[in-house]
Amino acid sequence: MKRILIAHFGTLLAFLILDGVWLGVLMGPTYREWLGPLMLDTPVLGPAIAFYLLYGAGVVFFGVMPALRVQRLSHATLCSGLLGLIAYGTYDLTNWATLQGWPAQLALVDHAWGTVVSALAGTAGYLAVRKFA
C-alpha cells in the first residue's frame, strides 16, 4: 500500500506541476483563443479534482505498478504515455468529430500534450517509489 500511495503522490505532483505550467502559462491564452466562449473564466474545482485523482490512479495502475514489477523505468514511461495517447485521444478526437467549431489544431496539440504529460507523470511516479519506498 505504501508503494501505491508514493506512486500516486509522485505521479499527481508531477502531473499537476506540468499541467499547471502548460495550461496556466504556455497554452492558456491559446486554448482561450481556440475555444472562445466555451472556456470558463475559472475552472469548476470538483470535476477538476476528480479528473486528476482518477487519471493519476490510472497512470499508477497501468503504467507505474507494472513497471515496478519488471523494474524498468522505460516501461513506466511507455505504458503511461500509451494511456495518455488513448485517453486524451478519446477526448480530443471525439470532440473534434462531434462538436461544431472544435479546432483541429486543439485536438492535435492537446492529444500530443496528454501523451507527453502522462509519460512524464508515470516516470515521476516510478522514480518516487524507487527513491522513497
Coordinates of C-alpha atoms in Angstrom, one line a residue:
M1 CA 0.0 0.0 0.0
K2 CA 2.9 2.4 0.8
R3 CA 4.3 1.9 -2.7
I4 CA 0.9 2.7 -4.3
L5 CA 0.5 5.9 -2.2
I6 CA 4.0 7.1 -3.0
A7 CA 3.5 6.3 -6.7
H8 CA 0.1 8.2 -6.7
F9 CA 1.6 11.2 -4.9
G10 CA 4.7 11.3 -7.2
T11 CA 2.5 10.9 -10.3
L12 CA 0.0 13.6 -9.2
L13 CA 2.6 16.1 -8.1
A14 CA 4.4 15.8 -11.5
F15 CA 1.1 15.9 -13.4
L16 CA -0.2 18.9 -11.5
I17 CA 3.0 20.9 -11.9
L18 CA 3.4 20.1 -15.6
D19 CA -0.3 20.6 -16.4
G20 CA -0.3 23.8 -14.4
V21 CA 2.6 25.3 -16.4
W22 CA 1.1 24.0 -19.7
L23 CA -2.5 25.3 -19.0
G24 CA -1.6 28.4 -16.9
V25 CA 1.5 29.8 -18.7
L26 CA 2.3 28.2 -22.0
M27 CA -1.0 27.4 -23.7
G28 CA -3.8 29.1 -21.6
P29 CA -4.1 32.1 -23.9
T30 CA -4.1 29.8 -27.0
Y31 CA -6.7 27.5 -25.6
R32 CA -8.9 30.5 -24.7
E33 CA -8.5 31.9 -28.3
W34 CA -9.3 28.5 -29.8
L35 CA -12.3 27.7 -27.5
G36 CA -13.7 31.2 -27.2
P37 CA -16.9 31.4 -25.1
L38 CA -16.8 27.6 -24.4
M39 CA -14.0 28.2 -21.9
L40 CA -14.9 29.2 -18.4
D41 CA -13.0 32.1 -16.7
T42 CA -12.4 29.9 -13.7
P43 CA -12.5 26.1 -13.8
V44 CA -15.0 24.2 -11.7
L45 CA -12.9 22.6 -9.0
G46 CA -14.9 19.5 -8.2
P47 CA -14.7 17.9 -11.6
A48 CA -11.0 19.0 -12.0
I49 CA -10.0 17.4 -8.7
A50 CA -12.0 14.2 -9.6
F51 CA -10.2 14.1 -13.0
Y52 CA -6.7 14.4 -11.5
L53 CA -7.3 11.9 -8.8
L54 CA -8.9 9.4 -11.2
Y55 CA -6.4 9.9 -14.0
G56 CA -3.5 9.7 -11.6
A57 CA -4.8 6.4 -10.3
G58 CA -5.0 5.2 -14.0
V59 CA -1.4 6.1 -14.7
V60 CA -0.3 4.4 -11.5
F61 CA -2.3 1.2 -12.2
F62 CA -1.5 0.9 -15.9
G63 CA 2.0 2.5 -16.0
V64 CA 3.8 2.7 -12.7
M65 CA 2.9 -0.5 -10.9
P66 CA 3.5 -2.9 -13.9
A67 CA 6.9 -1.1 -14.4
L68 CA 7.8 -1.7 -10.8
R69 CA 7.1 -5.4 -11.2
V70 CA 9.6 -5.7 -14.0
Q71 CA 11.9 -3.0 -12.6
R72 CA 12.1 -1.0 -15.8
L73 CA 11.8 2.8 -15.9
S74 CA 11.2 2.7 -19.7
H75 CA 8.1 0.5 -19.1
A76 CA 6.6 3.2 -16.8
T77 CA 7.3 5.9 -19.4
L78 CA 6.0 3.9 -22.3
C79 CA 2.8 2.5 -20.7
S80 CA 1.9 5.8 -19.1
G81 CA 2.4 7.6 -22.4
L82 CA 0.3 5.0 -24.1
L83 CA -2.5 5.6 -21.6
G84 CA -2.2 9.3 -22.3
L85 CA -2.4 8.6 -26.1
I86 CA -5.6 6.6 -25.6
A87 CA -7.3 8.7 -23.0
Y88 CA -6.6 12.1 -24.5
G89 CA -7.2 10.7 -27.9
T90 CA -10.7 9.6 -26.8
Y91 CA -11.5 13.1 -25.5
D92 CA -9.9 15.2 -28.3
L93 CA -10.8 13.1 -31.3
T94 CA -14.4 12.6 -30.1
N95 CA -14.8 16.4 -29.6
W96 CA -13.3 17.0 -33.0
A97 CA -15.7 14.6 -34.6
T98 CA -18.8 15.7 -32.8
L99 CA -18.6 19.4 -31.7
Q100 CA -19.2 22.2 -34.1
G101 CA -16.3 24.5 -34.1
W102 CA -13.8 22.3 -32.2
P103 CA -10.5 23.3 -33.7
A104 CA -8.4 20.5 -35.3
Q105 CA -5.2 22.1 -34.0
L106 CA -6.6 22.0 -30.5
A107 CA -7.3 18.3 -30.9
L108 CA -3.9 17.6 -32.2
V109 CA -1.9 19.7 -29.7
D110 CA -3.9 18.5 -26.7
H111 CA -3.6 14.9 -27.8
A112 CA 0.1 15.2 -28.0
W113 CA 0.3 17.0 -24.7
G114 CA -1.7 14.3 -23.0
T115 CA 0.6 11.7 -24.2
V116 CA 3.7 13.6 -23.1
V117 CA 2.4 14.7 -19.7
S118 CA 1.2 11.1 -18.9
A119 CA 4.5 9.6 -19.8
L120 CA 6.4 12.2 -17.7
A121 CA 4.0 11.8 -14.7
G122 CA 4.3 8.0 -14.8
T123 CA 8.1 8.3 -15.0
A124 CA 8.0 10.6 -11.9
G125 CA 5.7 8.2 -10.0
Y126 CA 8.1 5.3 -10.8
L127 CA 11.1 7.3 -9.6
A128 CA 9.3 8.4 -6.5
V129 CA 8.7 4.8 -5.5
R130 CA 12.3 3.8 -6.2
K131 CA 13.6 6.6 -4.1
F132 CA 11.1 6.7 -1.1
A133 CA 9.7 3.2 -0.8

